[in-house]
């Protein structure tokens, strides 16, 4: 899984509609697709998350099953 840090990574996640898991202090606090972002916050779904306090990780959406 890849963490998103830079504006270009957030742009790609928006463009490709990647599911993003939002983590804070090792706990998942939200998830969904990124709708928008500023220098201070990222909007995932209808909620705003601080870019400095949260980690944004591209991951498979919860309803998807992956079979190898």
PDB file of N, CA and C in Angstrom:
ATOM      1  N   UNK A   1       0.843  -1.173   0.000  1.00  0.00           N
ATOM      2  CA  UNK A   1       0.000   0.000   0.000  1.00  0.00           C
ATOM      3  C   UNK A   1       0.887   1.233   0.000  1.00  0.00           C
ATOM      4  N   UNK A   2       0.453   2.262  -0.690  1.00  0.00           N
ATOM      5  CA  UNK A   2       1.263   3.459  -0.872  1.00  0.00           C
ATOM      6  C   UNK A   2       0.651   4.652  -0.156  1.00  0.00           C
ATOM      7  N   UNK A   3       1.475   5.367   0.609  1.00  0.00           N
ATOM      8  CA  UNK A   3       1.041   6.598   1.265  1.00  0.00           C
ATOM      9  C   UNK A   3       1.139   7.760   0.284  1.00  0.00           C
ATOM     10  N   UNK A   4       0.184   8.663   0.373  1.00  0.00           N
ATOM     11  CA  UNK A   4       0.160   9.841  -0.487  1.00  0.00           C
ATOM     12  C   UNK A   4       0.660  11.039   0.301  1.00  0.00           C
ATOM     13  N   UNK A   5       1.676  11.714  -0.243  1.00  0.00           N
ATOM     14  CA  UNK A   5       2.250  12.863   0.448  1.00  0.00           C
ATOM     15  C   UNK A   5       2.222  14.127  -0.401  1.00  0.00           C
ATOM     16  N   UNK A   6       2.494  13.980  -1.679  1.00  0.00           N
ATOM     17  CA  UNK A   6       2.674  15.130  -2.562  1.00  0.00           C
ATOM     18  C   UNK A   6       1.404  15.434  -3.352  1.00  0.00           C
ATOM     19  N   UNK A   7       1.291  16.689  -3.794  1.00  0.00           N
ATOM     20  CA  UNK A   7       0.120  17.107  -4.564  1.00  0.00           C
ATOM     21  C   UNK A   7      -0.087  16.245  -5.809  1.00  0.00           C
ATOM     22  N   UNK A   8       0.989  15.869  -6.481  1.00  0.00           N
ATOM     23  CA  UNK A   8       0.846  15.047  -7.697  1.00  0.00           C
ATOM     24  C   UNK A   8       0.270  13.674  -7.372  1.00  0.00           C
ATOM     25  N   UNK A   9       0.628  13.126  -6.221  1.00  0.00           N
ATOM     26  CA  UNK A   9       0.069  11.831  -5.809  1.00  0.00           C
ATOM     27  C   UNK A   9      -1.415  11.963  -5.498  1.00  0.00           C
ATOM     28  N   UNK A  10      -1.807  13.065  -4.857  1.00  0.00           N
ATOM     29  CA  UNK A  10      -3.228  13.298  -4.582  1.00  0.00           C
ATOM     30  C   UNK A  10      -3.994  13.522  -5.883  1.00  0.00           C
ATOM     31  N   UNK A  11      -3.402  14.262  -6.827  1.00  0.00           N
ATOM     32  CA  UNK A  11      -4.035  14.465  -8.138  1.00  0.00           C
ATOM     33  C   UNK A  11      -4.276  13.134  -8.845  1.00  0.00           C
ATOM     34  N   UNK A  12      -3.285  12.256  -8.830  1.00  0.00           N
ATOM     35  CA  UNK A  12      -3.442  10.941  -9.466  1.00  0.00           C
ATOM     36  C   UNK A  12      -4.538  10.127  -8.803  1.00  0.00           C
ATOM     37  N   UNK A  13      -4.612  10.177  -7.470  1.00  0.00           N
ATOM     38  CA  UNK A  13      -5.653   9.445  -6.750  1.00  0.00           C
ATOM     39  C   UNK A  13      -7.042   9.963  -7.137  1.00  0.00           C
ATOM     40  N   UNK A  14      -7.169  11.270  -7.323  1.00  0.00           N
ATOM     41  CA  UNK A  14      -8.446  11.846  -7.761  1.00  0.00           C
ATOM     42  C   UNK A  14      -8.746  11.409  -9.189  1.00  0.00           C
ATOM     43  N   UNK A  15      -7.772  11.546 -10.078  1.00  0.00           N
ATOM     44  CA  UNK A  15      -7.959  11.237 -11.493  1.00  0.00           C
ATOM     45  C   UNK A  15      -8.349   9.776 -11.716  1.00  0.00           C
ATOM     46  N   UNK A  16      -7.694   8.858 -10.997  1.00  0.00           N
ATOM     47  CA  UNK A  16      -7.960   7.431 -11.177  1.00  0.00           C
ATOM     48  C   UNK A  16      -8.998   6.886 -10.194  1.00  0.00           C
ATOM     49  N   UNK A  17      -9.609   7.752  -9.388  1.00  0.00           N
ATOM     50  CA  UNK A  17     -10.647   7.371  -8.416  1.00  0.00           C
ATOM     51  C   UNK A  17     -10.186   6.251  -7.492  1.00  0.00           C
ATOM     52  N   UNK A  18      -8.965   6.363  -6.992  1.00  0.00           N
ATOM     53  CA  UNK A  18      -8.444   5.357  -6.065  1.00  0.00           C
ATOM     54  C   UNK A  18      -9.130   5.471  -4.717  1.00  0.00           C
ATOM     55  N   UNK A  19      -9.404   4.336  -4.109  1.00  0.00           N
ATOM     56  CA  UNK A  19      -9.910   4.318  -2.739  1.00  0.00           C
ATOM     57  C   UNK A  19      -8.751   4.672  -1.815  1.00  0.00           C
ATOM     58  N   UNK A  20      -9.002   5.541  -0.852  1.00  0.00           N
ATOM     59  CA  UNK A  20      -7.973   5.983   0.082  1.00  0.00           C
ATOM     60  C   UNK A  20      -8.447   5.706   1.507  1.00  0.00           C
ATOM     61  N   UNK A  21      -7.586   5.054   2.263  1.00  0.00           N
ATOM     62  CA  UNK A  21      -7.838   4.813   3.673  1.00  0.00           C
ATOM     63  C   UNK A  21      -7.160   5.952   4.442  1.00  0.00           C
ATOM     64  N   UNK A  22      -7.876   6.565   5.381  1.00  0.00           N
ATOM     65  CA  UNK A  22      -7.327   7.666   6.178  1.00  0.00           C
ATOM     66  C   UNK A  22      -6.964   7.120   7.557  1.00  0.00           C
ATOM     67  N   UNK A  23      -5.693   7.288   7.914  1.00  0.00           N
ATOM     68  CA  UNK A  23      -5.180   6.773   9.184  1.00  0.00           C
ATOM     69  C   UNK A  23      -4.720   7.923  10.077  1.00  0.00           C
ATOM     70  N   UNK A  24      -4.887   7.742  11.383  1.00  0.00           N
ATOM     71  CA  UNK A  24      -4.380   8.703  12.367  1.00  0.00           C
ATOM     72  C   UNK A  24      -3.985   7.906  13.602  1.00  0.00           C
ATOM     73  N   UNK A  25      -2.752   8.070  14.034  1.00  0.00           N
ATOM     74  CA  UNK A  25      -2.235   7.366  15.211  1.00  0.00           C
ATOM     75  C   UNK A  25      -2.416   5.850  15.094  1.00  0.00           C
ATOM     76  N   UNK A  26      -2.212   5.305  13.895  1.00  0.00           N
ATOM     77  CA  UNK A  26      -2.303   3.864  13.682  1.00  0.00           C
ATOM     78  C   UNK A  26      -3.704   3.303  13.591  1.00  0.00           C
ATOM     79  N   UNK A  27      -4.710   4.166  13.560  1.00  0.00           N
ATOM     80  CA  UNK A  27      -6.109   3.717  13.473  1.00  0.00           C
ATOM     81  C   UNK A  27      -6.758   4.288  12.232  1.00  0.00           C
ATOM     82  N   UNK A  28      -7.613   3.498  11.606  1.00  0.00           N
ATOM     83  CA  UNK A  28      -8.364   3.976  10.443  1.00  0.00           C
ATOM     84  C   UNK A  28      -9.487   4.888  10.937  1.00  0.00           C
ATOM     85  N   UNK A  29      -9.509   6.126  10.417  1.00  0.00           N
ATOM     86  CA  UNK A  29     -10.534   7.080  10.841  1.00  0.00           C
ATOM     87  C   UNK A  29     -11.475   7.456   9.706  1.00  0.00           C
ATOM     88  N   UNK A  30     -11.210   6.937   8.509  1.00  0.00           N
ATOM     89  CA  UNK A  30     -12.073   7.239   7.378  1.00  0.00           C
ATOM     90  C   UNK A  30     -11.572   6.568   6.119  1.00  0.00           C
ATOM     91  N   UNK A  31     -12.351   6.718   5.076  1.00  0.00           N
ATOM     92  CA  UNK A  31     -11.963   6.153   3.794  1.00  0.00           C
ATOM     93  C   UNK A  31     -12.930   6.565   2.714  1.00  0.00           C
ATOM     94  N   UNK A  32     -12.476   6.456   1.492  1.00  0.00           N
ATOM     95  CA  UNK A  32     -13.294   6.807   0.335  1.00  0.00           C
ATOM     96  C   UNK A  32     -12.410   7.359  -0.760  1.00  0.00           C
ATOM     97  N   UNK A  33     -13.009   8.086  -1.671  1.00  0.00           N
ATOM     98  CA  UNK A  33     -12.231   8.711  -2.736  1.00  0.00           C
ATOM     99  C   UNK A  33     -11.980  10.172  -2.380  1.00  0.00           C
ATOM    100  N   UNK A  34     -10.850  10.678  -2.833  1.00  0.00           N
ATOM    101  CA  UNK A  34     -10.498  12.069  -2.574  1.00  0.00           C
ATOM    102  C   UNK A  34     -11.312  12.956  -3.512  1.00  0.00           C
ATOM    103  N   UNK A  35     -11.998  13.921  -2.948  1.00  0.00           N
ATOM    104  CA  UNK A  35     -12.803  14.860  -3.726  1.00  0.00           C
ATOM    105  C   UNK A  35     -12.026  16.130  -4.054  1.00  0.00           C
ATOM    106  N   UNK A  36     -11.212  16.601  -3.099  1.00  0.00           N
ATOM    107  CA  UNK A  36     -10.452  17.845  -3.266  1.00  0.00           C
ATOM    108  C   UNK A  36      -9.399  17.907  -2.173  1.00  0.00           C
ATOM    109  N   UNK A  37      -8.469  18.853  -2.317  1.00  0.00           N
ATOM    110  CA  UNK A  37      -7.469  19.068  -1.276  1.00  0.00           C
ATOM    111  C   UNK A  37      -6.943  20.492  -1.349  1.00  0.00           C
ATOM    112  N   UNK A  38      -6.411  20.935  -0.214  1.00  0.00           N
ATOM    113  CA  UNK A  38      -5.729  22.227  -0.116  1.00  0.00           C
ATOM    114  C   UNK A  38      -4.361  21.954   0.495  1.00  0.00           C
ATOM    115  N   UNK A  39      -3.620  23.013   0.789  1.00  0.00           N
ATOM    116  CA  UNK A  39      -2.326  22.836   1.445  1.00  0.00           C
ATOM    117  C   UNK A  39      -2.475  22.273   2.856  1.00  0.00           C
ATOM    118  N   UNK A  40      -3.644  22.453   3.474  1.00  0.00           N
ATOM    119  CA  UNK A  40      -3.841  22.047   4.865  1.00  0.00           C
ATOM    120  C   UNK A  40      -4.722  20.820   5.044  1.00  0.00           C
ATOM    121  N   UNK A  41      -5.677  20.593   4.135  1.00  0.00           N
ATOM    122  CA  UNK A  41      -6.659  19.528   4.328  1.00  0.00           C
ATOM    123  C   UNK A  41      -6.904  18.742   3.047  1.00  0.00           C
ATOM    124  N   UNK A  42      -7.403  17.504   3.250  1.00  0.00           N
ATOM    125  CA  UNK A  42      -7.819  16.649   2.143  1.00  0.00           C
ATOM    126  C   UNK A  42      -9.275  16.265   2.398  1.00  0.00           C
ATOM    127  N   UNK A  43     -10.115  16.433   1.391  1.00  0.00           N
ATOM    128  CA  UNK A  43     -11.518  16.035   1.515  1.00  0.00           C
ATOM    129  C   UNK A  43     -11.673  14.637   0.952  1.00  0.00           C
ATOM    130  N   UNK A  44     -12.000  13.691   1.838  1.00  0.00           N
ATOM    131  CA  UNK A  44     -12.277  12.313   1.452  1.00  0.00           C
ATOM    132  C   UNK A  44     -13.759  12.100   1.704  1.00  0.00           C
ATOM    133  N   UNK A  45     -14.495  11.865   0.617  1.00  0.00           N
ATOM    134  CA  UNK A  45     -15.949  11.817   0.735  1.00  0.00           C
ATOM    135  C   UNK A  45     -16.448  13.191   1.144  1.00  0.00           C
ATOM    136  N   UNK A  46     -17.223  13.253   2.210  1.00  0.00           N
ATOM    137  CA  UNK A  46     -17.768  14.532   2.687  1.00  0.00           C
ATOM    138  C   UNK A  46     -17.011  15.080   3.893  1.00  0.00           C
ATOM    139  N   UNK A  47     -15.915  14.449   4.290  1.00  0.00           N
ATOM    140  CA  UNK A  47     -15.178  14.869   5.487  1.00  0.00           C
ATOM    141  C   UNK A  47     -13.825  15.457   5.130  1.00  0.00           C
ATOM    142  N   UNK A  48     -13.376  16.387   5.955  1.00  0.00           N
ATOM    143  CA  UNK A  48     -12.072  17.030   5.794  1.00  0.00           C
ATOM    144  C   UNK A  48     -11.091  16.413   6.796  1.00  0.00           C
ATOM    145  N   UNK A  49      -9.870  16.131   6.328  1.00  0.00           N
ATOM    146  CA  UNK A  49      -8.833  15.576   7.188  1.00  0.00           C
ATOM    147  C   UNK A  49      -7.576  16.423   7.058  1.00  0.00           C
ATOM    148  N   UNK A  50      -6.896  16.641   8.163  1.00  0.00           N
ATOM    149  CA  UNK A  50      -5.669  17.423   8.182  1.00  0.00           C
ATOM    150  C   UNK A  50      -4.550  16.659   7.468  1.00  0.00           C
ATOM    151  N   UNK A  51      -3.825  17.353   6.609  1.00  0.00           N
ATOM    152  CA  UNK A  51      -2.714  16.711   5.899  1.00  0.00           C
ATOM    153  C   UNK A  51      -1.550  16.417   6.832  1.00  0.00           C
ATOM    154  N   UNK A  52      -1.406  17.200   7.902  1.00  0.00           N
ATOM    155  CA  UNK A  52      -0.283  16.982   8.817  1.00  0.00           C
ATOM    156  C   UNK A  52      -0.586  15.931   9.881  1.00  0.00           C
ATOM    157  N   UNK A  53      -1.844  15.767  10.250  1.00  0.00           N
ATOM    158  CA  UNK A  53      -2.204  14.837  11.314  1.00  0.00           C
ATOM    159  C   UNK A  53      -2.641  13.473  10.801  1.00  0.00           C
ATOM    160  N   UNK A  54      -2.958  13.362   9.509  1.00  0.00           N
ATOM    161  CA  UNK A  54      -3.485  12.121   8.943  1.00  0.00           C
ATOM    162  C   UNK A  54      -2.541  11.563   7.890  1.00  0.00           C
ATOM    163  N   UNK A  55      -2.653  10.250   7.674  1.00  0.00           N
ATOM    164  CA  UNK A  55      -1.920   9.572   6.615  1.00  0.00           C
ATOM    165  C   UNK A  55      -2.949   9.043   5.631  1.00  0.00           C
ATOM    166  N   UNK A  56      -2.689   9.224   4.342  1.00  0.00           N
ATOM    167  CA  UNK A  56      -3.610   8.811   3.289  1.00  0.00           C
ATOM    168  C   UNK A  56      -2.959   7.674   2.512  1.00  0.00           C
ATOM    169  N   UNK A  57      -3.604   6.505   2.532  1.00  0.00           N
ATOM    170  CA  UNK A  57      -3.020   5.299   1.953  1.00  0.00           C
ATOM    171  C   UNK A  57      -3.952   4.751   0.876  1.00  0.00           C
ATOM    172  N   UNK A  58      -3.418   4.561  -0.331  1.00  0.00           N
ATOM    173  CA  UNK A  58      -4.185   3.935  -1.410  1.00  0.00           C
ATOM    174  C   UNK A  58      -4.312   2.459  -1.084  1.00  0.00           C
ATOM    175  N   UNK A  59      -5.543   1.950  -1.101  1.00  0.00           N
ATOM    176  CA  UNK A  59      -5.783   0.545  -0.792  1.00  0.00           C
ATOM    177  C   UNK A  59      -7.020   0.071  -1.539  1.00  0.00           C
ATOM    178  N   UNK A  60      -7.212  -1.244  -1.635  1.00  0.00           N
ATOM    179  CA  UNK A  60      -8.441  -1.740  -2.264  1.00  0.00           C
ATOM    180  C   UNK A  60      -9.654  -1.308  -1.448  1.00  0.00           C
ATOM    181  N   UNK A  61     -10.727  -0.990  -2.132  1.00  0.00           N
ATOM    182  CA  UNK A  61     -11.967  -0.631  -1.436  1.00  0.00           C
ATOM    183  C   UNK A  61     -12.452  -1.831  -0.634  1.00  0.00           C
ATOM    184  N   UNK A  62     -13.102  -1.609   0.494  1.00  0.00           N
ATOM    185  CA  UNK A  62     -13.501  -2.732   1.377  1.00  0.00           C
ATOM    186  C   UNK A  62     -14.421  -3.749   0.717  1.00  0.00           C
ATOM    187  N   UNK A  63     -15.247  -3.360  -0.231  1.00  0.00           N
ATOM    188  CA  UNK A  63     -16.181  -4.297  -0.830  1.00  0.00           C
ATOM    189  C   UNK A  63     -15.569  -5.140  -1.943  1.00  0.00           C
ATOM    190  N   UNK A  64     -14.302  -4.928  -2.242  1.00  0.00           N
ATOM    191  CA  UNK A  64     -13.632  -5.658  -3.310  1.00  0.00           C
ATOM    192  C   UNK A  64     -12.931  -6.876  -2.731  1.00  0.00           C
ATOM    193  N   UNK A  65     -13.115  -8.024  -3.367  1.00  0.00           N
ATOM    194  CA  UNK A  65     -12.348  -9.205  -2.968  1.00  0.00           C
ATOM    195  C   UNK A  65     -11.294  -9.463  -4.042  1.00  0.00           C
ATOM    196  N   UNK A  66     -10.117  -9.808  -3.601  1.00  0.00           N
ATOM    197  CA  UNK A  66      -9.012 -10.050  -4.520  1.00  0.00           C
ATOM    198  C   UNK A  66      -8.669 -11.538  -4.472  1.00  0.00           C
ATOM    199  N   UNK A  67      -8.787 -12.206  -5.605  1.00  0.00           N
ATOM    200  CA  UNK A  67      -8.471 -13.624  -5.708  1.00  0.00           C
ATOM    201  C   UNK A  67      -7.215 -13.791  -6.552  1.00  0.00           C
ATOM    202  N   UNK A  68      -6.261 -14.546  -6.032  1.00  0.00           N
ATOM    203  CA  UNK A  68      -5.031 -14.795  -6.770  1.00  0.00           C
ATOM    204  C   UNK A  68      -5.054 -16.168  -7.387  1.00  0.00           C
TER     205      UNK A  68
END
